[in-house]
Short mmCIF file of C-alpha atoms in Angstrom, two decimals:
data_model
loop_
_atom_site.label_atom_id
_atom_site.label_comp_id
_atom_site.label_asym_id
_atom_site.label_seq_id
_atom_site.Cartn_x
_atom_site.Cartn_y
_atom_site.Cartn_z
CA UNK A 1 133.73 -49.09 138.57
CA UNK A 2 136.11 -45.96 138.73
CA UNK A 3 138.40 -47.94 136.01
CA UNK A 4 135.10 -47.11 133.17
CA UNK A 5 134.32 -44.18 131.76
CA UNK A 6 130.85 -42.18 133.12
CA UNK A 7 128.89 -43.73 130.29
CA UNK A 8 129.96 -46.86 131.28
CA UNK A 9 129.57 -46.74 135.26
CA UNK A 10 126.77 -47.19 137.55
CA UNK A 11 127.05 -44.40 140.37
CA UNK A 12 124.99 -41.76 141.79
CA UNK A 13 126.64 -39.12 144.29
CA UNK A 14 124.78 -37.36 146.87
CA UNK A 15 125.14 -34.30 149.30
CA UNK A 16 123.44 -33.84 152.43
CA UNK A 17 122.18 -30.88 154.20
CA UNK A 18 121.86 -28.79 150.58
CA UNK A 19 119.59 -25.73 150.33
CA UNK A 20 119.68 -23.06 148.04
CA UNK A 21 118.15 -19.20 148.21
CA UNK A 22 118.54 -15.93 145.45
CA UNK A 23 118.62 -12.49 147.32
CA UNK A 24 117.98 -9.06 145.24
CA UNK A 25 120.66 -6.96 146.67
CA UNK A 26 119.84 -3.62 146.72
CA UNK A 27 122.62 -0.72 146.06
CA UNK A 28 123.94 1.43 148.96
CA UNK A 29 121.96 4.58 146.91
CA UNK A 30 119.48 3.86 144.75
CA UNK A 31 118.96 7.45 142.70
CA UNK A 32 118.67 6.83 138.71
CA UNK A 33 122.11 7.62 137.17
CA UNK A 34 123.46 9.05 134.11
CA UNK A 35 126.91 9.07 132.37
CA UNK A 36 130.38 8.51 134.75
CA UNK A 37 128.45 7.92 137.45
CA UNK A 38 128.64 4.71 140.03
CA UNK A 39 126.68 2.06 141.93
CA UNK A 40 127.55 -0.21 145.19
CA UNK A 41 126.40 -3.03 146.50
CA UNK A 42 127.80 -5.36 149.16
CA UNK A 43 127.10 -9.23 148.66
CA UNK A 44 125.57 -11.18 151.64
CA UNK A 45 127.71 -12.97 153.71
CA UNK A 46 128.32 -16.41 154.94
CA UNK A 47 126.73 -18.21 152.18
CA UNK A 48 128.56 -19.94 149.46
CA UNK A 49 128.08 -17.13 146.04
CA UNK A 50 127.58 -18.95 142.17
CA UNK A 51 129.90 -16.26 140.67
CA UNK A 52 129.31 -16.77 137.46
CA UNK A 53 125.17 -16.31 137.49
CA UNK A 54 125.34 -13.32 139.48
CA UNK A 55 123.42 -10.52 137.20
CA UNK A 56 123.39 -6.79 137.48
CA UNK A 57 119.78 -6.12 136.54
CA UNK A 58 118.83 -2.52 135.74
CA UNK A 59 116.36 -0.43 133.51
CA UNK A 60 118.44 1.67 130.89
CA UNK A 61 116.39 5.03 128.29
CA UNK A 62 118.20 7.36 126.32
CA UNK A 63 117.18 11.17 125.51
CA UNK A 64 117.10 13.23 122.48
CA UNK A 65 119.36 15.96 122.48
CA UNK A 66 118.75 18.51 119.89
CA UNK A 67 118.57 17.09 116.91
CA UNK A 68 119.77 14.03 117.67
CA UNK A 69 116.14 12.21 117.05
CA UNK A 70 117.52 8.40 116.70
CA UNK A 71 118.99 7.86 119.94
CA UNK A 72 119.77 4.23 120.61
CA UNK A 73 121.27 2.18 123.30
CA UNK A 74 123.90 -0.39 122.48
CA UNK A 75 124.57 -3.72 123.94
CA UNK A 76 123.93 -3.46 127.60
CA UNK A 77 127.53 -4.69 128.69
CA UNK A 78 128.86 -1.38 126.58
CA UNK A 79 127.19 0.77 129.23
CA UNK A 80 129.69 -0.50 132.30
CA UNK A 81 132.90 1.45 131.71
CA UNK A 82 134.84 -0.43 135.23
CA UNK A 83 133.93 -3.35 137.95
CA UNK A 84 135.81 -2.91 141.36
CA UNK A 85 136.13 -5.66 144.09
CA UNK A 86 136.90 -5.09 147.26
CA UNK A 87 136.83 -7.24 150.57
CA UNK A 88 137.07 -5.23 153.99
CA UNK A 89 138.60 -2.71 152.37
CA UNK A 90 141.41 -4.83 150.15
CA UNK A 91 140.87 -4.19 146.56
CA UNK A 92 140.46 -7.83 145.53
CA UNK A 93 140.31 -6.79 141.47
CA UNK A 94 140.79 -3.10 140.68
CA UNK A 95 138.76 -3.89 137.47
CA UNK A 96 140.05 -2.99 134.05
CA UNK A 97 139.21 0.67 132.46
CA UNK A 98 137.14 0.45 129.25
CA UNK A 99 135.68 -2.80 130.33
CA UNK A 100 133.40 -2.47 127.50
CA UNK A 101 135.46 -2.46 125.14
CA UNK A 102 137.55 -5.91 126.12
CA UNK A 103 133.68 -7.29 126.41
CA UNK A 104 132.62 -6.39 123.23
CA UNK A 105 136.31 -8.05 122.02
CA UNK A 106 135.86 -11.16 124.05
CA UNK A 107 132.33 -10.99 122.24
CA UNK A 108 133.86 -11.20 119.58
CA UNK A 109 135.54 -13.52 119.49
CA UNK A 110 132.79 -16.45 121.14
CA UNK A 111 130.83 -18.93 119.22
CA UNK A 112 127.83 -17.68 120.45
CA UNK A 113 125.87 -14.31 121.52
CA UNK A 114 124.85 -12.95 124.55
CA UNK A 115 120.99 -13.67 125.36
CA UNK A 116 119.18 -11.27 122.91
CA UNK A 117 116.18 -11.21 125.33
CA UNK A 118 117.81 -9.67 128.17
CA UNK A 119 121.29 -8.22 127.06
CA UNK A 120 120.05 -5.95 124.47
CA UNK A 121 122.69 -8.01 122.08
CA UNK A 122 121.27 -6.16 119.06
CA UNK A 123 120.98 -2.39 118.32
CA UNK A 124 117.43 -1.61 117.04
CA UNK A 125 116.92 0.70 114.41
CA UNK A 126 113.26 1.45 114.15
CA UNK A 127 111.13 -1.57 116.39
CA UNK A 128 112.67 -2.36 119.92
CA UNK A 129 113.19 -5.79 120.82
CA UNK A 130 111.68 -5.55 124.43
CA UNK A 131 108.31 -4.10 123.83
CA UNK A 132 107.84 -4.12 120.06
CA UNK A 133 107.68 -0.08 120.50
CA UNK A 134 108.22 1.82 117.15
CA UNK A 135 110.84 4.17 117.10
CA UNK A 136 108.80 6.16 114.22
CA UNK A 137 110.70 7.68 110.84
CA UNK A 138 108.71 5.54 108.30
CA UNK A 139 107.85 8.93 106.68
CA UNK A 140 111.00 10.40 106.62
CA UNK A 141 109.85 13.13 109.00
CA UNK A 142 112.82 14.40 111.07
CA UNK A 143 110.12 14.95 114.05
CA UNK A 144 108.37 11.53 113.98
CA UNK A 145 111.62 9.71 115.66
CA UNK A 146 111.89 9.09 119.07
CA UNK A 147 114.37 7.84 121.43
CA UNK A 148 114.37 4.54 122.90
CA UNK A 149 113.14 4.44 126.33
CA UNK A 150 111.92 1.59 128.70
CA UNK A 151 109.20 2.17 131.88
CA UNK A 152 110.68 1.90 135.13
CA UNK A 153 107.38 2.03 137.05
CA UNK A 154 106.57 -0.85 139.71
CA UNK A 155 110.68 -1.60 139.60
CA UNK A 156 110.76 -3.05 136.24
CA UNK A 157 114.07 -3.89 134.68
CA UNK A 158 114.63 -5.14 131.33
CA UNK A 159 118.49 -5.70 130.82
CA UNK A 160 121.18 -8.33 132.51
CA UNK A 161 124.78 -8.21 132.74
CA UNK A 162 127.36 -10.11 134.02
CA UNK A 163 129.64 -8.92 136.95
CA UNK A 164 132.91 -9.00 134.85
CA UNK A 165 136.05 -10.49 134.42
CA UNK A 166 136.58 -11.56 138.24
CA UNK A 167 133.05 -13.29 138.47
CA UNK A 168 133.33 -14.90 135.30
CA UNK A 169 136.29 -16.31 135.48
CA UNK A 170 137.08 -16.83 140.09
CA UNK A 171 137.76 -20.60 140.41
CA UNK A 172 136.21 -22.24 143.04
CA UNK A 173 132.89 -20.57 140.93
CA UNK A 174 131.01 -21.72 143.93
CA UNK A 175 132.93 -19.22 146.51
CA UNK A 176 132.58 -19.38 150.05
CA UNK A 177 132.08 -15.59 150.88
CA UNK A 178 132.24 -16.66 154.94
CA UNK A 179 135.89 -17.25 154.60
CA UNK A 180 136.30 -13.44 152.96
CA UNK A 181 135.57 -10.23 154.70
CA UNK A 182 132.35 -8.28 153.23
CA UNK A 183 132.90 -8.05 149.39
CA UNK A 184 131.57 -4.77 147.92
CA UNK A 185 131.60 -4.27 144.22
CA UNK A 186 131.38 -0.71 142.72
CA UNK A 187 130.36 -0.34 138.86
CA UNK A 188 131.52 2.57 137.20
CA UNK A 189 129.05 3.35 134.12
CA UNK A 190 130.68 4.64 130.41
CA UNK A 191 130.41 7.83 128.91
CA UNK A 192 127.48 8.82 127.05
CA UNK A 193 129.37 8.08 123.75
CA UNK A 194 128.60 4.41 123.97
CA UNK A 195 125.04 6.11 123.15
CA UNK A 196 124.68 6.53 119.18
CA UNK A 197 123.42 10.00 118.30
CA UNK A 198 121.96 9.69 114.63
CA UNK A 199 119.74 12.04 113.06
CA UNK A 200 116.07 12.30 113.62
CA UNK A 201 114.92 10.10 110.50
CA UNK A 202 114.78 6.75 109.60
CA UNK A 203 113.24 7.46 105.93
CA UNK A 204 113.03 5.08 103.01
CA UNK A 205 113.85 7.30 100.40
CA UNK A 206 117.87 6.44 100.37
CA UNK A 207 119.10 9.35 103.22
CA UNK A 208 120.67 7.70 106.33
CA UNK A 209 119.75 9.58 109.29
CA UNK A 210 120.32 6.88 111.52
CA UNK A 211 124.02 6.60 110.95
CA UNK A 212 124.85 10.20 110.41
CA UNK A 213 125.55 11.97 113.48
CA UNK A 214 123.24 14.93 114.71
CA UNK A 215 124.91 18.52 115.97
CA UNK A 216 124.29 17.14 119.66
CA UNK A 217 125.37 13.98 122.29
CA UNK A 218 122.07 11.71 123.34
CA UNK A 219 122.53 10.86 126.75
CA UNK A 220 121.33 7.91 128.71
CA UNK A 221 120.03 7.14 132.44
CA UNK A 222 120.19 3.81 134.31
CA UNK A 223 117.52 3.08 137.33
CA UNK A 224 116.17 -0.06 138.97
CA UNK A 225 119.81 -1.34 139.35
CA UNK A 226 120.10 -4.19 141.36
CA UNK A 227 121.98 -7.43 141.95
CA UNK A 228 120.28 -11.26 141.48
CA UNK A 229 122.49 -13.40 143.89
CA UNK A 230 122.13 -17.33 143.96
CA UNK A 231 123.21 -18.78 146.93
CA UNK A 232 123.98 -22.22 148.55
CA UNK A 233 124.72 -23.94 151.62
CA UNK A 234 126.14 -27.44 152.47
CA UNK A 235 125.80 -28.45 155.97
CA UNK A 236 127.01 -32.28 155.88
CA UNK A 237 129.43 -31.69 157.86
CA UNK A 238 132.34 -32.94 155.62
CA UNK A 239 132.66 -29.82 154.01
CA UNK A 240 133.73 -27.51 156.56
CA UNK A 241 135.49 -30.43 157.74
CA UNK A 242 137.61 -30.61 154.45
CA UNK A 243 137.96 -26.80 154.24
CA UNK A 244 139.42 -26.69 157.80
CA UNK A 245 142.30 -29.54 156.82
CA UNK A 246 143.39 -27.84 154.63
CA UNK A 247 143.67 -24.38 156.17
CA UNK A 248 145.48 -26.20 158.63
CA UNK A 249 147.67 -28.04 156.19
CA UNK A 250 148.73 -25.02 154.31
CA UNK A 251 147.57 -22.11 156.05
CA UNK A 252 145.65 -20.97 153.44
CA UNK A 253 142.93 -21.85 150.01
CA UNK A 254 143.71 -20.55 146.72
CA UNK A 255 141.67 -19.04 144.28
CA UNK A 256 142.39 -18.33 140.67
CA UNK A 257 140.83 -15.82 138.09
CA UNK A 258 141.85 -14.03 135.19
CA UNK A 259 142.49 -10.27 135.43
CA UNK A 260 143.28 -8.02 132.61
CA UNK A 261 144.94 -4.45 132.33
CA UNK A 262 144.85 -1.74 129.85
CA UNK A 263 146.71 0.60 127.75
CA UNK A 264 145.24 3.08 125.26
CA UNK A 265 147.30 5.01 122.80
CA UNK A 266 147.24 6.73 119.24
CA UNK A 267 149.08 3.98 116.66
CA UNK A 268 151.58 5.32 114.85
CA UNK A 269 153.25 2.17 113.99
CA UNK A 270 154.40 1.66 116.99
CA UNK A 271 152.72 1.11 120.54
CA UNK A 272 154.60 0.25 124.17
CA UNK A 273 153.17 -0.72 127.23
CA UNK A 274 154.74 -3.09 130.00
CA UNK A 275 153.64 -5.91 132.29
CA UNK A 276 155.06 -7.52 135.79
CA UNK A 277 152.75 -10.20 136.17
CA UNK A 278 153.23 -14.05 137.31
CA UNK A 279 151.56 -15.56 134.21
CA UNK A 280 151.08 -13.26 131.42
CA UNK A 281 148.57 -15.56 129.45
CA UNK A 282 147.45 -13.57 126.77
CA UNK A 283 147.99 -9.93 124.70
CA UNK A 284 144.76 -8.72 122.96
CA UNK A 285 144.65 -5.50 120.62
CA UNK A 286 141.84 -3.76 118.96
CA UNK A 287 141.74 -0.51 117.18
CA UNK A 288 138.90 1.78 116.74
CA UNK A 289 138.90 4.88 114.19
CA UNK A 290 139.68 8.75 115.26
CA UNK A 291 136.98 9.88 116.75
CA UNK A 292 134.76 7.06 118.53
CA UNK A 293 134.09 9.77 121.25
CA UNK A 294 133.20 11.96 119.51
CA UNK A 295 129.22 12.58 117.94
CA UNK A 296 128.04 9.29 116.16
CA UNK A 297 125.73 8.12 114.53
CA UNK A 298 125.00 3.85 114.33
CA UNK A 299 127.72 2.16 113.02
CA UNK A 300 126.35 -0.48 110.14
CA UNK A 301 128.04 -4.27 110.00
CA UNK A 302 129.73 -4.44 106.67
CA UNK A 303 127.88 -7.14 104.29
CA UNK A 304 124.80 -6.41 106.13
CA UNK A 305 121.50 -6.39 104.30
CA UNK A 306 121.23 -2.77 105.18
CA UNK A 307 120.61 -1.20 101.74
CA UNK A 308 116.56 -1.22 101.31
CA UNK A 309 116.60 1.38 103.87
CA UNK A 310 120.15 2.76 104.60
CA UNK A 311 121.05 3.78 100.73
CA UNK A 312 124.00 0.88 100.90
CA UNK A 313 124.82 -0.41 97.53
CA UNK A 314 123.24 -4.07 97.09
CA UNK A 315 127.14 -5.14 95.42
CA UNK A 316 128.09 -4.39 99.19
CA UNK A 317 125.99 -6.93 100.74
CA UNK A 318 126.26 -10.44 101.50
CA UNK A 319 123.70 -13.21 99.73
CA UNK A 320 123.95 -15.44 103.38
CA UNK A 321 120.81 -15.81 104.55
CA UNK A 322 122.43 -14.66 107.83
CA UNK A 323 123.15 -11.61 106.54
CA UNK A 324 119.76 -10.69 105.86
CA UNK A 325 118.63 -7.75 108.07
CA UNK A 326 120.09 -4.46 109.80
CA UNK A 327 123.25 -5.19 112.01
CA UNK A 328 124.61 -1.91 113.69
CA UNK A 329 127.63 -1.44 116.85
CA UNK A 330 128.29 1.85 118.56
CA UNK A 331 131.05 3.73 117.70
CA UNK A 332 133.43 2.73 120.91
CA UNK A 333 132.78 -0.81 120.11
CA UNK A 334 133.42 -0.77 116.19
CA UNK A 335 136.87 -2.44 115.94
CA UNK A 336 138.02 -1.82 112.64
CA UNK A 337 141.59 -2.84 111.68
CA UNK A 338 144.46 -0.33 111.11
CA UNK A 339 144.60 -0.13 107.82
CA UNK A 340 145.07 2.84 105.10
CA UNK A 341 141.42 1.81 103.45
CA UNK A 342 139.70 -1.07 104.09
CA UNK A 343 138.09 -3.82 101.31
CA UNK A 344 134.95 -2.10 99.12
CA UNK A 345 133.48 -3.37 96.28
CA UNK A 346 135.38 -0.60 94.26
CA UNK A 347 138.69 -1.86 95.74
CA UNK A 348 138.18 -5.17 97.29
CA UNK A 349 141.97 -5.77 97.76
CA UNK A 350 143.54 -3.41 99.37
CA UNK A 351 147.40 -3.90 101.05
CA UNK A 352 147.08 -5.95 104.66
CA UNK A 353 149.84 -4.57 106.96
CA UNK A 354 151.62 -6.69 108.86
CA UNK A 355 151.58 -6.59 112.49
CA UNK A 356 153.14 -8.43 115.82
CA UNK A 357 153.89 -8.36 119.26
CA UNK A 358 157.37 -8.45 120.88
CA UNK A 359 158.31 -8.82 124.55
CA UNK A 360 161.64 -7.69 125.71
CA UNK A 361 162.82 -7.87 121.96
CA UNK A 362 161.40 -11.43 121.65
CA UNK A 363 158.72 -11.89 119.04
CA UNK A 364 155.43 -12.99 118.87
CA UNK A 365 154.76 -14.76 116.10
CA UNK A 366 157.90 -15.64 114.69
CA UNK A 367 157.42 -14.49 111.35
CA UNK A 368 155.56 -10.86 109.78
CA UNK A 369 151.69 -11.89 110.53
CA UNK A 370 149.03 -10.11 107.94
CA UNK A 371 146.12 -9.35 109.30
CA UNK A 372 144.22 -12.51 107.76
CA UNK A 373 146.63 -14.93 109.67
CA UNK A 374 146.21 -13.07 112.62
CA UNK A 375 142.58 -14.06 112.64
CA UNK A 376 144.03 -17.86 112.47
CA UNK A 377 146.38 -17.00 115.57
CA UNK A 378 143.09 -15.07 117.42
CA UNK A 379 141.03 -18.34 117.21
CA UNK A 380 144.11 -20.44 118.36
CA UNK A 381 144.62 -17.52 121.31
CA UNK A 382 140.86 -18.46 122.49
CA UNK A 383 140.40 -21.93 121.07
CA UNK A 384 137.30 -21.25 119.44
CA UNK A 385 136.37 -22.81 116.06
CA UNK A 386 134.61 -19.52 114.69
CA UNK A 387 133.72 -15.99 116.07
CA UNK A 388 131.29 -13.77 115.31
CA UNK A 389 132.38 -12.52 112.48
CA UNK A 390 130.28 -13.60 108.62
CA UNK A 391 133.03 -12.84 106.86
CA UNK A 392 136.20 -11.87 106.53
CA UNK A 393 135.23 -8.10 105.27
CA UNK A 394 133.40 -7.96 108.85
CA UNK A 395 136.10 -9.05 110.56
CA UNK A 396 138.32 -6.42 109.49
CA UNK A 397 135.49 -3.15 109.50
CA UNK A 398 134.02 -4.32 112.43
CA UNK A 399 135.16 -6.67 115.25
CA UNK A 400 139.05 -6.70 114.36
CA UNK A 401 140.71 -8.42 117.00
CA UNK A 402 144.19 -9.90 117.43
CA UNK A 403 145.76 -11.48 120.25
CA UNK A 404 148.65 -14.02 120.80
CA UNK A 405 148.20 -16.74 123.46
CA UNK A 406 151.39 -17.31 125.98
CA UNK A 407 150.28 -20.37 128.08
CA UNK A 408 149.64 -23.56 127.18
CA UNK A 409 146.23 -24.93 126.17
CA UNK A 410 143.04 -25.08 129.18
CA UNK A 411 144.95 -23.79 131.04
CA UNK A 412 142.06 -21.50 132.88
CA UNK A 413 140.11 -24.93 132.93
CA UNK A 414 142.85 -26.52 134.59
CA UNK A 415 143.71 -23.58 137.03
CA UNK A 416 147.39 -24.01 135.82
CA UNK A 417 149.17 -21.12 135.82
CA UNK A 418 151.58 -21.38 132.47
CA UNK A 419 151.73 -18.36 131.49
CA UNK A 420 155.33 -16.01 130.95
CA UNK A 421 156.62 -15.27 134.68
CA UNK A 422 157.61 -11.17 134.51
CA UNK A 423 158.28 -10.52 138.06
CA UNK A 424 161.26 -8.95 139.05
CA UNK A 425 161.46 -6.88 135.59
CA UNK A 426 158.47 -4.16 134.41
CA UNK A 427 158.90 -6.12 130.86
CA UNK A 428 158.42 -3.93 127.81
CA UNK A 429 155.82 -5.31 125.64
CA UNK A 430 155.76 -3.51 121.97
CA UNK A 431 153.00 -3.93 119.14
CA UNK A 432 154.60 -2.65 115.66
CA UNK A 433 154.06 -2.26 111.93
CA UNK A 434 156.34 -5.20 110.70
CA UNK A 435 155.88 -3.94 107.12
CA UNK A 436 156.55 -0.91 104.66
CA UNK A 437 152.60 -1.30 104.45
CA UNK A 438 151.03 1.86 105.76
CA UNK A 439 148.34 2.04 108.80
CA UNK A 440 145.66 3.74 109.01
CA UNK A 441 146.43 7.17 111.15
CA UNK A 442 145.28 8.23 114.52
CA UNK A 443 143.89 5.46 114.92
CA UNK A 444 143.00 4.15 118.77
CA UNK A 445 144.93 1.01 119.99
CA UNK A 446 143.78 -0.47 123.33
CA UNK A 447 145.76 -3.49 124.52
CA UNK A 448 144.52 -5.87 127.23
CA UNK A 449 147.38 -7.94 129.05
CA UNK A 450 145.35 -10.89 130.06
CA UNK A 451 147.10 -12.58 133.30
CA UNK A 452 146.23 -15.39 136.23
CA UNK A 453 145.76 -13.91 139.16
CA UNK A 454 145.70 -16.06 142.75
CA UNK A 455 143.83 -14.81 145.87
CA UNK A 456 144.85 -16.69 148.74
CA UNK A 457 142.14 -17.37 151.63
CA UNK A 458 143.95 -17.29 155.59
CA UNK A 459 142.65 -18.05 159.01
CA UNK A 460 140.58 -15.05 160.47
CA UNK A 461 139.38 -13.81 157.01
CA UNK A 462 143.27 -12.68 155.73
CA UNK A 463 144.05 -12.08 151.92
CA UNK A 464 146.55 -12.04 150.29
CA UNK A 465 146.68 -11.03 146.39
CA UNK A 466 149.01 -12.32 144.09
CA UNK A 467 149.29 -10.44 140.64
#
């Protein structure tokens, strides 16, 4: 009946010889950590790996440093700064630096959130999420606030993250790590400025201690870090039989993922970077304002609901019932977009600059993009129907994002490279102020050059890495 759709047909498939196992993988040193510092691990071998479900599982507290009372951790993803993979020594992916940041833009830009019971999705201001534990401040009493911490007696953990960009995205997902030499992935934790260091109190009387900065950084420490691996075999025989064809055939397997690199500058206008890759598939921007390392305090989601206790004006927040509640990102992962002032209810229409990409003098789009088509040509660049984003004054204060999509449609689900071809020329890739609108100044600009990247598989565990 292969003619008939699957709702149509009459078939069951099966596979011998299946069995299935998860190992906790334990790091090479197992001390708690704090800011800039790393972890190993090295993945078991000769087992087929589920990429994609592999979690980094860990126990995360902040600390009060002078009087910075309201301490908070943000999304657990912002605390991993870089993800290295190696295999016998081969750096497979060399990760991409401020890995948060492209998270929290990818984030961005999905339909859906990460798990709010595990991925500490949501900043909280005064009750945690994980224990119901109150954070104190009611009374407006600058020593009743504490900083959020979590027991790591007995080896608890409380937060899950993904492995990154290679995990997520390595096609076969179900990768046959005996065919590989050992793999050993490093993680590289961010600063302590992903850590938001408001004052000590949370009081109802109108101040707003938790997004004003104290005179001091809070810090953070990470223990109990481990890996959850899920792991298969097949033994039916046709498998290895299949895999050993085509080694034979071809003298090697291919695997696909997509990689990313990144440039960080001061946007002046104008910003260059360059790319050689084999299929340049996407260019992603954000911008973040002067000063995101610096001493922060919470930064509040425009529209939110946050007025009954955070002074906002009630003209300033949305009627949505979504909208209802206290919504807050960390400074490093507050994209706001680059312009002179952005919309308030005192001037709710201020001038959009216009903004686009250009490759070796070739433009992308065609045509001077404002920033609200460029939210159009973001969607279209991840073929999403909606982000994260309630509105369009949150897209802009908050989780600005713009990118421009160079390959043609599923690709990734395909495992079609379309993407532009730069070998052979270090292509100049330029992101300018199209307009005689001003941008904001000093702002940060990080671009991510988003690329397919093939890992090919030899005889006697050889790889070869194509960027």
């Amino acid at each position: 009946m292969s003619n008939y759709p699957a709702f149509m047909s009459y078939y069951l498939r099966s596979f011998a010889g299946c069995s299935t196992a998860t190992f906790r993988v334990p790091p090479q040193a197992s001390a708690p950590l704090d800011a800039h510092k790393q972890m190993s691990f090295r993945l078991p071998t000769n087992t087929l790996v589920s990429c994609k479900d592999i979690r980094l599982v860990f126990s995360a507290s902040t600390t009060v440093v002078g009087d910075a009372k309201a301490a908070r951790l943000p999304k657990a993803s912002a605390l991993i700064e870089r993800i290295i993979v190696t295999a016998g020594g081969i750096q497979i992916d060399s990760g991409v630096q401020n890995q948060n940041a492209l998270t929290q833009a990818l984030d961005n830009m999905k339909v859906r959130k990460h798990d709010p019971v595990d991925s500490h999705s949501e900043m909280y201001r005064k009750v945690s999420g994980v224990n119901a534990a109150d954070f104190g401040g009611d009374d407006g009493l600058f020593g009743s606030t504490v900083a959020e911490t979590y027991t790591s007696d007995n080896g608890a953990t409380q937060f899950a993250v993904s492995l990154g960009n290679f995990f997520e995205t390595v096609s076969p997902n179900l990768l046959d790590l005996s065919l590989m030499p050992e793999v050993v992935v490093t993680v590289h934790l961010a600063g302590n400025s992903v850590i938001t260091s408001g004052k000590g109190c949370l009081a109802l009387s109108g101040t707003s201690c938790f997004t004003e900065p104290g005179t001091s950084q809070a810090t953070y420490t990470v223990s109990n870090y481990q890996l959850l691996v899920p792991c298969y075999s097949l033994d039916d025989g046709m498998y290895q039989k299949v895999i050993q064809s085509r080694m034979a055939d071809t003298g090697y397997l291919t695997c696909s993922w997509t990689g990313y690199d990144a440039f960080s500058d001061t946007f002046t206008g104008v910003t260059r970077c360059a790319s050689a890759a084999s299929s340049l598939d996407k260019i992603i921007a954000v911008f973040r304002d002067d000063g995101y390392t610096g001493l922060n305090g919470a930064k509040p989601i425009a529209g939110m609901n946050n007025g009954l206790d955070e002074g906002e004006l009630s003209v300033s927040a949305l009627d949505q019932s979504d909208a209802r509640g206290m919504n807050y990102l960390s400074a490093p992962m507050n994209f706001s977009a680059p312009m002179a002032a952005l919309p308030t209810a005192a001037a709710p229409s201020p001038q959009e600059p216009e903004l686009g990409f250009s490759i070796n003098s070739v433009r992308y789009p065609q045509f001077n993009c404002p920033l609200s088509q460029w939210y159009q040509l973001t969607k279209d660049a991840f073929e999403v129907p909606s982000t994260q984003s309630k509105s369009y004054m949150e897209y802009l204060s908050n989780r600005f994002v713009m990118a421009i999509r160079l390959n043609l449609p599923q690709s990734q689900a395909l495992r079609a490279k379309s993407g532009l071809d730069l070998r052979g020329s270090n292509s100049s890739i330029l992101l300018s102020n199209t307009s005689g609108v001003a941008t904001l100044t000093n702002s940060n600009v990080l671009i991510f050059t988003s690329s397919t990247r093939e890992m090919r598989l030899g005889s006697g565990k050889t790889l070869q890495i194509i960027l």
